[in-house]
Amino acid sequence: MTVGPDTLAALLKRKDVLPAGWESVFGMVAREDFVPARIWPDDTEALLDRDRDPEAWRRAVYSDRALVTQWDDGRHSGTEAGRLATSSASTPSTLAEMLYDLDAAPGMRVLEVGTGTGYSAGLLAARGCRVTSIEVDPHLARRARENLAAAGFGDLVEVITGDGTLGHRAGGPYDRIQVTAGVRRVPAAWIEQAAPGAVIVLPWGTDYGSGDCALRLVVGADRRGASGPFTLATAFMKLRAQRPDWRRYGGAALPDDWTAYARATTTTLGYDDVVGGPFDPVGFVLGLCVPDCLARPVLHGIFGATLWLYGADTGRGHSIAAADFGADAPTIRQSGPRRLWHEVEASWHWWNARGRPTIHDFGLTVTVTGDGVVDQQPWYGATTFPLVPPAHDWPARGRG
Ligand SMILES: C[S@@+](CC[C@H](N)C(=O)[O-])C[C@H]1O[C@@H](n2cnc3c(N)ncnc32)[C@H](O)[C@@H]1O
């Protein structure tokens, strides 16, 4: 049997992720019209080349998988996977679930950030929306424009080459904004260019981990803020300018006097408690609770693991902590003005004492506070974060 758009629509229907009115849309837009000849399905990272194996390529195109189409911002060539995946055709079921949240109806003006192949812009156009889609990479933007024109959506989608964090004022005000790249700071432009009551759906996360959660924001009447819950655990390639910036975290360098100074303590928590698996809520929740912190878990074979925590310099210098887990009792070492491990541990106990709420119980309020500046306030019901104010009362260097 030949697989095609109907196969994908039926698959998504079986997974129960298709919003009402979208089955025909997924059946109408052929993903093969957008996906290039060379792809790396993200669960294998092995090249599939349409010219060498058209059947396998087609099966991958109509599967529910993200298909990497670019590595290292286009600097990588060859058949091997590159260092960092920088563009893809997004996972269809993730797109379907985000479209459910977006609730875009025919006739609406939609801004999309992160055009990629143009497939998700094509879905919105097939739904009857008027779409402005922004792609930062000129080569990808040109290809997406060609793909959309060849698929018959050229008149319905305007592809802009540029930085999507600036939005595109001329196409607004937008009824809906869909973002298909991971966000760490919501740009003020999206709120300012949205219509009052507009819905913005974006993958959002913290520097703590590489995962994201889809966030459904509703824009306020004055267009100075937006708020809403997290709806779906996922992971997206990040906006180019919002990838983790190691310089902000001291370049992950250890202080010269790390071994002499870092105070050793222990903990009752285990590695799995605070790291969790992919899409586990714990890493995401800890990231909400412990701001300006980058966590890096490192496995040492089967015998142990270290969770490194790097604190950004927010005016008092960098902080660093290492939690070593192995056969013996864990060892915690901390240095710098913040006790990062204690912040993580206290946050974990807070989360555990509440019955380990999932990401759906959390949300974010974004307020435009100045020219292009936003404040991001995570919340859990009436509780706002950080729970434990970053502690700066650690004994002075050399003591304790
Ligand atoms: C996961 S892909 C989008 C996939 C698309 N939804 C599809 O199904 O084909 C993310 C895209 O965002 C683009 N991107 C990254 N930073 C951007 C920015 N600041 N403005 C616009 N696009 C950006 C990347 O170049 C990449 O093509």
CSV table of N, CA and C in Angstrom, one decimal, residues 91-212:
chain,number,residue,atom,x,y,z
A,91,THR,N,7.4,17.2,14.3
A,91,THR,CA,6.6,16.0,14.5
A,91,THR,C,5.1,16.3,14.3
A,92,PRO,N,4.5,15.6,13.4
A,92,PRO,CA,3.1,15.9,13.1
A,92,PRO,C,2.1,15.9,14.3
A,93,SER,N,2.3,14.9,15.2
A,93,SER,CA,1.3,14.9,16.3
A,93,SER,C,1.6,16.1,17.3
A,94,THR,N,2.8,16.6,17.4
A,94,THR,CA,3.1,17.7,18.2
A,94,THR,C,2.5,19.0,17.5
A,95,LEU,N,2.6,19.1,16.2
A,95,LEU,CA,1.9,20.2,15.5
A,95,LEU,C,0.4,20.1,15.7
A,96,ALA,N,-0.1,18.9,15.6
A,96,ALA,CA,-1.6,18.8,15.8
A,96,ALA,C,-2.0,19.2,17.1
A,97,GLU,N,-1.3,18.8,18.2
A,97,GLU,CA,-1.6,19.2,19.5
A,97,GLU,C,-1.5,20.7,19.7
A,98,MET,N,-0.5,21.3,19.1
A,98,MET,CA,-0.3,22.8,19.3
A,98,MET,C,-1.4,23.5,18.5
A,99,LEU,N,-1.8,22.9,17.3
A,99,LEU,CA,-2.9,23.5,16.5
A,99,LEU,C,-4.2,23.5,17.3
A,100,TYR,N,-4.3,22.4,18.1
A,100,TYR,CA,-5.5,22.3,19.0
A,100,TYR,C,-5.6,23.5,19.9
A,101,ASP,N,-4.4,23.8,20.5
A,101,ASP,CA,-4.3,24.9,21.5
A,101,ASP,C,-4.5,26.2,20.7
A,102,LEU,N,-4.0,26.3,19.5
A,102,LEU,CA,-4.0,27.6,18.8
A,102,LEU,C,-5.5,27.9,18.4
A,103,ASP,N,-6.3,26.9,18.1
A,103,ASP,CA,-7.7,27.1,17.8
A,103,ASP,C,-7.8,28.2,16.6
A,104,ALA,N,-7.1,28.0,15.6
A,104,ALA,CA,-7.1,28.9,14.4
A,104,ALA,C,-8.3,28.6,13.5
A,105,ALA,N,-9.1,29.6,13.2
A,105,ALA,CA,-10.3,29.4,12.3
A,105,ALA,C,-10.1,30.0,11.0
A,106,PRO,N,-10.8,29.6,10.0
A,106,PRO,CA,-10.7,30.2,8.6
A,106,PRO,C,-10.9,31.7,8.7
A,107,GLY,N,-10.0,32.4,7.9
A,107,GLY,CA,-10.1,33.9,7.9
A,107,GLY,C,-9.2,34.6,8.9
A,108,MET,N,-8.7,33.8,9.8
A,108,MET,CA,-7.9,34.5,10.9
A,108,MET,C,-6.5,34.9,10.3
A,109,ARG,N,-5.9,36.0,10.8
A,109,ARG,CA,-4.5,36.3,10.5
A,109,ARG,C,-3.6,35.6,11.5
A,110,VAL,N,-2.7,34.8,10.9
A,110,VAL,CA,-1.8,34.1,11.8
A,110,VAL,C,-0.3,34.4,11.5
A,111,LEU,N,0.4,34.7,12.5
A,111,LEU,CA,1.9,34.8,12.4
A,111,LEU,C,2.5,33.5,12.8
A,112,GLU,N,3.4,33.0,12.0
A,112,GLU,CA,4.1,31.8,12.4
A,112,GLU,C,5.6,32.2,12.5
A,113,VAL,N,6.3,31.7,13.5
A,113,VAL,CA,7.7,32.0,13.7
A,113,VAL,C,8.4,30.7,13.6
A,114,GLY,N,9.4,30.6,12.6
A,114,GLY,CA,10.1,29.3,12.4
A,114,GLY,C,9.5,28.5,11.3
A,115,THR,N,9.6,29.0,10.0
A,115,THR,CA,8.9,28.4,8.9
A,115,THR,C,9.4,27.0,8.6
A,116,GLY,N,10.8,26.8,8.7
A,116,GLY,CA,11.3,25.5,8.4
A,116,GLY,C,11.0,25.1,7.0
A,117,THR,N,10.4,24.0,6.8
A,117,THR,CA,10.1,23.5,5.5
A,117,THR,C,8.9,24.2,4.8
A,118,GLY,N,8.1,24.8,5.7
A,118,GLY,CA,6.8,25.4,5.2
A,118,GLY,C,5.6,24.6,5.4
A,119,TYR,N,5.9,23.3,5.9
A,119,TYR,CA,4.7,22.4,6.1
A,119,TYR,C,3.7,22.9,7.1
A,120,SER,N,4.1,23.4,8.2
A,120,SER,CA,3.1,23.9,9.2
A,120,SER,C,2.4,25.1,8.7
A,121,ALA,N,3.1,26.0,7.9
A,121,ALA,CA,2.4,27.1,7.3
A,121,ALA,C,1.4,26.7,6.3
A,122,GLY,N,1.8,25.6,5.6
A,122,GLY,CA,0.8,25.0,4.6
A,122,GLY,C,-0.4,24.5,5.3
A,123,LEU,N,-0.3,23.9,6.4
A,123,LEU,CA,-1.5,23.4,7.1
A,123,LEU,C,-2.4,24.5,7.5
A,124,LEU,N,-1.8,25.6,8.0
A,124,LEU,CA,-2.6,26.8,8.4
A,124,LEU,C,-3.3,27.4,7.2
A,125,ALA,N,-2.6,27.4,6.1
A,125,ALA,CA,-3.2,28.0,4.9
A,125,ALA,C,-4.4,27.1,4.4
A,126,ALA,N,-4.1,25.8,4.5
A,126,ALA,CA,-5.2,24.8,4.0
A,126,ALA,C,-6.4,25.0,4.9
A,127,ARG,N,-6.2,25.4,6.1
A,127,ARG,CA,-7.3,25.6,7.1
A,127,ARG,C,-8.1,26.9,6.7
A,128,GLY,N,-7.5,27.7,5.8
A,128,GLY,CA,-8.2,29.0,5.4
A,128,GLY,C,-7.6,30.2,6.1
A,129,CYS,N,-6.5,30.1,6.8
A,129,CYS,CA,-5.9,31.3,7.5
A,129,CYS,C,-5.1,32.1,6.6
A,130,ARG,N,-4.9,33.3,6.9
A,130,ARG,CA,-3.9,34.2,6.1
A,130,ARG,C,-2.7,34.2,6.9
A,131,VAL,N,-1.6,33.7,6.4
A,131,VAL,CA,-0.4,33.4,7.2
A,131,VAL,C,0.8,34.2,6.8
A,132,THR,N,1.4,34.8,7.8
A,132,THR,CA,2.7,35.4,7.6
A,132,THR,C,3.7,34.5,8.4
A,133,SER,N,4.7,34.0,7.7
A,133,SER,CA,5.6,33.1,8.4
A,133,SER,C,7.0,33.6,8.3
A,134,ILE,N,7.8,33.6,9.4
A,134,ILE,CA,9.1,34.2,9.4
A,134,ILE,C,10.2,33.1,9.6
A,135,GLU,N,11.2,33.1,8.8
A,135,GLU,CA,12.3,32.1,8.9
A,135,GLU,C,13.6,32.9,8.8
A,136,VAL,N,14.5,32.6,9.8
A,136,VAL,CA,15.7,33.4,10.0
A,136,VAL,C,16.8,33.0,8.9
A,137,ASP,N,16.7,31.8,8.4
A,137,ASP,CA,17.7,31.3,7.5
A,137,ASP,C,17.3,31.5,6.1
A,138,PRO,N,18.0,32.4,5.3
A,138,PRO,CA,17.6,32.8,4.0
A,138,PRO,C,17.4,31.6,3.0
A,139,HIS,N,18.3,30.6,3.1
A,139,HIS,CA,18.2,29.4,2.2
A,139,HIS,C,16.9,28.7,2.5
A,140,LEU,N,16.6,28.4,3.8
A,140,LEU,CA,15.4,27.7,4.2
A,140,LEU,C,14.2,28.5,3.8
A,141,ALA,N,14.2,29.8,4.0
A,141,ALA,CA,13.1,30.7,3.7
A,141,ALA,C,12.8,30.6,2.2
A,142,ARG,N,13.8,30.6,1.3
A,142,ARG,CA,13.6,30.5,-0.1
A,142,ARG,C,13.0,29.1,-0.5
A,143,ARG,N,13.5,28.1,0.1
A,143,ARG,CA,13.0,26.7,-0.2
A,143,ARG,C,11.5,26.6,0.3
A,144,ALA,N,11.2,27.2,1.4
A,144,ALA,CA,9.8,27.1,1.9
A,144,ALA,C,8.9,27.9,1.0
A,145,ARG,N,9.3,29.0,0.5
A,145,ARG,CA,8.5,29.8,-0.4
A,145,ARG,C,8.2,29.0,-1.7
A,146,GLU,N,9.3,28.3,-2.2
A,146,GLU,CA,9.1,27.5,-3.4
A,146,GLU,C,8.2,26.3,-3.1
A,147,ASN,N,8.4,25.7,-1.9
A,147,ASN,CA,7.5,24.5,-1.5
A,147,ASN,C,6.0,24.9,-1.5
A,148,LEU,N,5.8,26.1,-0.8
A,148,LEU,CA,4.4,26.5,-0.6
A,148,LEU,C,3.8,26.9,-2.0
A,149,ALA,N,4.6,27.5,-2.8
A,149,ALA,CA,4.0,27.9,-4.2
A,149,ALA,C,3.7,26.6,-5.0
A,150,ALA,N,4.6,25.6,-4.9
A,150,ALA,CA,4.4,24.4,-5.7
A,150,ALA,C,3.2,23.6,-5.2
A,151,ALA,N,2.9,23.7,-3.8
A,151,ALA,CA,1.8,23.0,-3.2
A,151,ALA,C,0.5,23.8,-3.4
A,152,GLY,N,0.6,25.0,-4.0
A,152,GLY,CA,-0.7,25.8,-4.2
A,152,GLY,C,-1.0,26.7,-3.1
A,153,PHE,N,-0.1,27.0,-2.2
A,153,PHE,CA,-0.4,27.9,-1.1
A,153,PHE,C,0.4,29.2,-1.2
A,154,GLY,N,1.0,29.5,-2.3
A,154,GLY,CA,1.8,30.6,-2.5
A,154,GLY,C,1.1,32.0,-2.2
A,155,ASP,N,-0.2,32.0,-2.6
A,155,ASP,CA,-0.9,33.3,-2.4
A,155,ASP,C,-1.4,33.5,-1.0
A,156,LEU,N,-1.4,32.4,-0.2
A,156,LEU,CA,-2.0,32.4,1.1
A,156,LEU,C,-1.0,32.6,2.2
A,157,VAL,N,0.3,32.4,1.9
A,157,VAL,CA,1.4,32.5,2.9
A,157,VAL,C,2.4,33.4,2.4
A,158,GLU,N,2.7,34.4,3.2
A,158,GLU,CA,3.9,35.3,2.9
A,158,GLU,C,5.0,34.8,3.8
A,159,VAL,N,6.1,34.4,3.2
A,159,VAL,CA,7.3,34.0,3.9
A,159,VAL,C,8.3,35.2,4.0
A,160,ILE,N,8.6,35.6,5.2
A,160,ILE,CA,9.5,36.7,5.5
A,160,ILE,C,10.8,36.1,5.9
A,161,THR,N,11.9,36.6,5.3
A,161,THR,CA,13.2,36.2,5.8
A,161,THR,C,13.7,37.2,6.9
A,162,GLY,N,13.9,36.7,8.1
A,162,GLY,CA,14.3,37.6,9.1
A,162,GLY,C,14.2,37.0,10.5
A,163,ASP,N,14.4,37.8,11.5
A,163,ASP,CA,14.4,37.4,12.9
A,163,ASP,C,12.9,37.4,13.4
A,164,GLY,N,12.4,36.2,13.6
A,164,GLY,CA,11.0,36.1,14.1
A,164,GLY,C,10.7,36.8,15.4
A,165,THR,N,11.8,37.0,16.2
A,165,THR,CA,11.5,37.6,17.6
A,165,THR,C,11.1,39.1,17.4
A,166,LEU,N,11.3,39.6,16.2
A,166,LEU,CA,10.8,41.0,15.9
A,166,LEU,C,9.4,41.0,15.4
A,167,GLY,N,8.9,39.9,15.1
A,167,GLY,CA,7.5,39.8,14.5
A,167,GLY,C,7.6,40.4,13.1
A,168,HIS,N,6.4,40.8,12.6
A,168,HIS,CA,6.3,41.5,11.3
A,168,HIS,C,5.0,42.4,11.4
A,169,ARG,N,5.3,43.6,11.8
A,169,ARG,CA,4.2,44.5,12.2
A,169,ARG,C,3.2,44.7,11.0
A,170,ALA,N,3.8,44.7,9.8
A,170,ALA,CA,2.9,45.0,8.6
A,170,ALA,C,1.8,44.0,8.4
A,171,GLY,N,2.0,42.8,8.9
A,171,GLY,CA,1.0,41.7,8.7
A,171,GLY,C,0.0,41.6,9.8
A,172,GLY,N,0.2,42.4,10.8
A,172,GLY,CA,-0.7,42.3,12.0
A,172,GLY,C,-1.9,43.3,11.9
A,173,PRO,N,-2.7,43.4,13.0
A,173,PRO,CA,-2.5,42.6,14.3
A,173,PRO,C,-3.0,41.2,14.0
A,174,TYR,N,-2.3,40.3,14.7
A,174,TYR,CA,-2.5,38.8,14.5
A,174,TYR,C,-3.6,38.3,15.4
A,175,ASP,N,-4.5,37.4,14.9
A,175,ASP,CA,-5.4,36.7,15.8
A,175,ASP,C,-4.8,35.5,16.5
A,176,ARG,N,-3.8,35.0,15.8
A,176,ARG,CA,-3.1,33.8,16.4
A,176,ARG,C,-1.6,33.9,16.0
A,177,ILE,N,-0.8,33.5,17.0
A,177,ILE,CA,0.7,33.4,16.7
A,177,ILE,C,1.1,32.0,17.1
A,178,GLN,N,1.7,31.3,16.1
A,178,GLN,CA,2.3,30.0,16.4
A,178,GLN,C,3.8,30.0,16.2
A,179,VAL,N,4.5,29.4,17.2
A,179,VAL,CA,5.9,29.4,17.2
A,179,VAL,C,6.4,28.0,17.2
A,180,THR,N,7.2,27.6,16.2
A,180,THR,CA,7.7,26.3,16.1
A,180,THR,C,9.2,26.2,16.3
A,181,ALA,N,9.7,27.0,17.2
A,181,ALA,CA,11.1,27.0,17.7
A,181,ALA,C,11.1,27.3,19.2
A,182,GLY,N,12.0,26.7,20.0
A,182,GLY,CA,12.0,26.8,21.4
A,182,GLY,C,12.3,28.2,21.9
A,183,VAL,N,11.5,28.7,22.9
A,183,VAL,CA,11.7,30.1,23.3
A,183,VAL,C,12.1,30.1,24.8
A,184,ARG,N,13.0,31.0,25.2
A,184,ARG,CA,13.4,31.2,26.5
A,184,ARG,C,12.9,32.5,27.1
A,185,ARG,N,12.8,33.5,26.2
A,185,ARG,CA,12.3,34.8,26.6
A,185,ARG,C,11.2,35.2,25.5
A,186,VAL,N,10.0,35.4,25.9
A,186,VAL,CA,8.9,35.8,25.0
A,186,VAL,C,9.2,37.2,24.5
A,187,PRO,N,9.4,37.4,23.2
A,187,PRO,CA,9.6,38.8,22.8
A,187,PRO,C,8.4,39.7,22.9
A,188,ALA,N,8.6,41.0,23.3
A,188,ALA,CA,7.5,41.9,23.5
A,188,ALA,C,6.8,42.1,22.1
A,189,ALA,N,7.5,42.0,21.0
A,189,ALA,CA,6.8,42.2,19.7
A,189,ALA,C,5.6,41.3,19.5
A,190,TRP,N,5.7,40.1,19.9
A,190,TRP,CA,4.6,39.2,19.7
A,190,TRP,C,3.3,39.7,20.4
A,191,ILE,N,3.5,40.1,21.6
A,191,ILE,CA,2.3,40.6,22.4
A,191,ILE,C,1.8,41.9,21.8
A,192,GLU,N,2.7,42.8,21.4
A,192,GLU,CA,2.4,44.1,20.9
A,192,GLU,C,1.7,44.0,19.5
A,193,GLN,N,2.1,43.0,18.7
A,193,GLN,CA,1.6,42.8,17.3
A,193,GLN,C,0.3,41.9,17.3
A,194,ALA,N,-0.1,41.4,18.5
A,194,ALA,CA,-1.3,40.5,18.5
A,194,ALA,C,-2.5,41.4,18.7
A,195,ALA,N,-3.6,40.8,18.3
A,195,ALA,CA,-4.9,41.5,18.6
A,195,ALA,C,-5.3,41.2,20.0
A,196,PRO,N,-6.1,42.1,20.7
A,196,PRO,CA,-6.5,41.8,22.0
A,196,PRO,C,-7.2,40.5,22.0
A,197,GLY,N,-6.9,39.7,23.0
A,197,GLY,CA,-7.6,38.3,23.1
A,197,GLY,C,-7.0,37.3,22.2
A,198,ALA,N,-5.9,37.6,21.5
A,198,ALA,CA,-5.3,36.7,20.6
A,198,ALA,C,-4.6,35.6,21.4
A,199,VAL,N,-4.4,34.4,20.7
A,199,VAL,CA,-3.8,33.3,21.3
A,199,VAL,C,-2.4,33.1,20.7
A,200,ILE,N,-1.4,32.9,21.6
A,200,ILE,CA,0.0,32.6,21.2
A,200,ILE,C,0.4,31.3,21.7
A,201,VAL,N,0.8,30.4,20.8
A,201,VAL,CA,1.2,29.0,21.3
A,201,VAL,C,2.7,28.9,20.9
A,202,LEU,N,3.5,28.6,21.9
A,202,LEU,CA,4.9,28.5,21.7
A,202,LEU,C,5.5,27.5,22.7
A,203,PRO,N,6.6,26.8,22.2
A,203,PRO,CA,7.4,25.9,23.1
A,203,PRO,C,8.3,26.8,24.0
A,204,TRP,N,8.1,26.7,25.3
A,204,TRP,CA,8.9,27.6,26.2
A,204,TRP,C,9.6,26.7,27.2
A,205,GLY,N,10.7,27.2,27.7
A,205,GLY,CA,11.5,26.4,28.7
A,205,GLY,C,12.4,27.4,29.4
A,206,THR,N,13.2,26.8,30.3
A,206,THR,CA,14.2,27.6,31.0
A,206,THR,C,15.6,27.0,30.6
A,207,ASP,N,16.6,27.7,31.0
A,207,ASP,CA,18.0,27.3,30.7
A,207,ASP,C,18.3,26.0,31.5
A,208,TYR,N,17.5,25.7,32.6
A,208,TYR,CA,17.8,24.5,33.4
A,208,TYR,C,18.0,23.3,32.6
A,209,GLY,N,17.1,23.1,31.6
A,209,GLY,CA,17.1,21.9,30.7
A,209,GLY,C,16.9,22.2,29.3
A,210,SER,N,17.0,21.2,28.4
A,210,SER,CA,16.8,21.4,27.0
A,210,SER,C,15.4,21.2,26.6
A,211,GLY,N,14.5,20.6,27.4
A,211,GLY,CA,13.1,20.4,27.1
A,211,GLY,C,12.3,21.7,27.0
A,212,ASP,N,11.2,21.6,26.4
A,212,ASP,CA,10.2,22.7,26.4
A,212,ASP,C,8.9,22.2,26.8
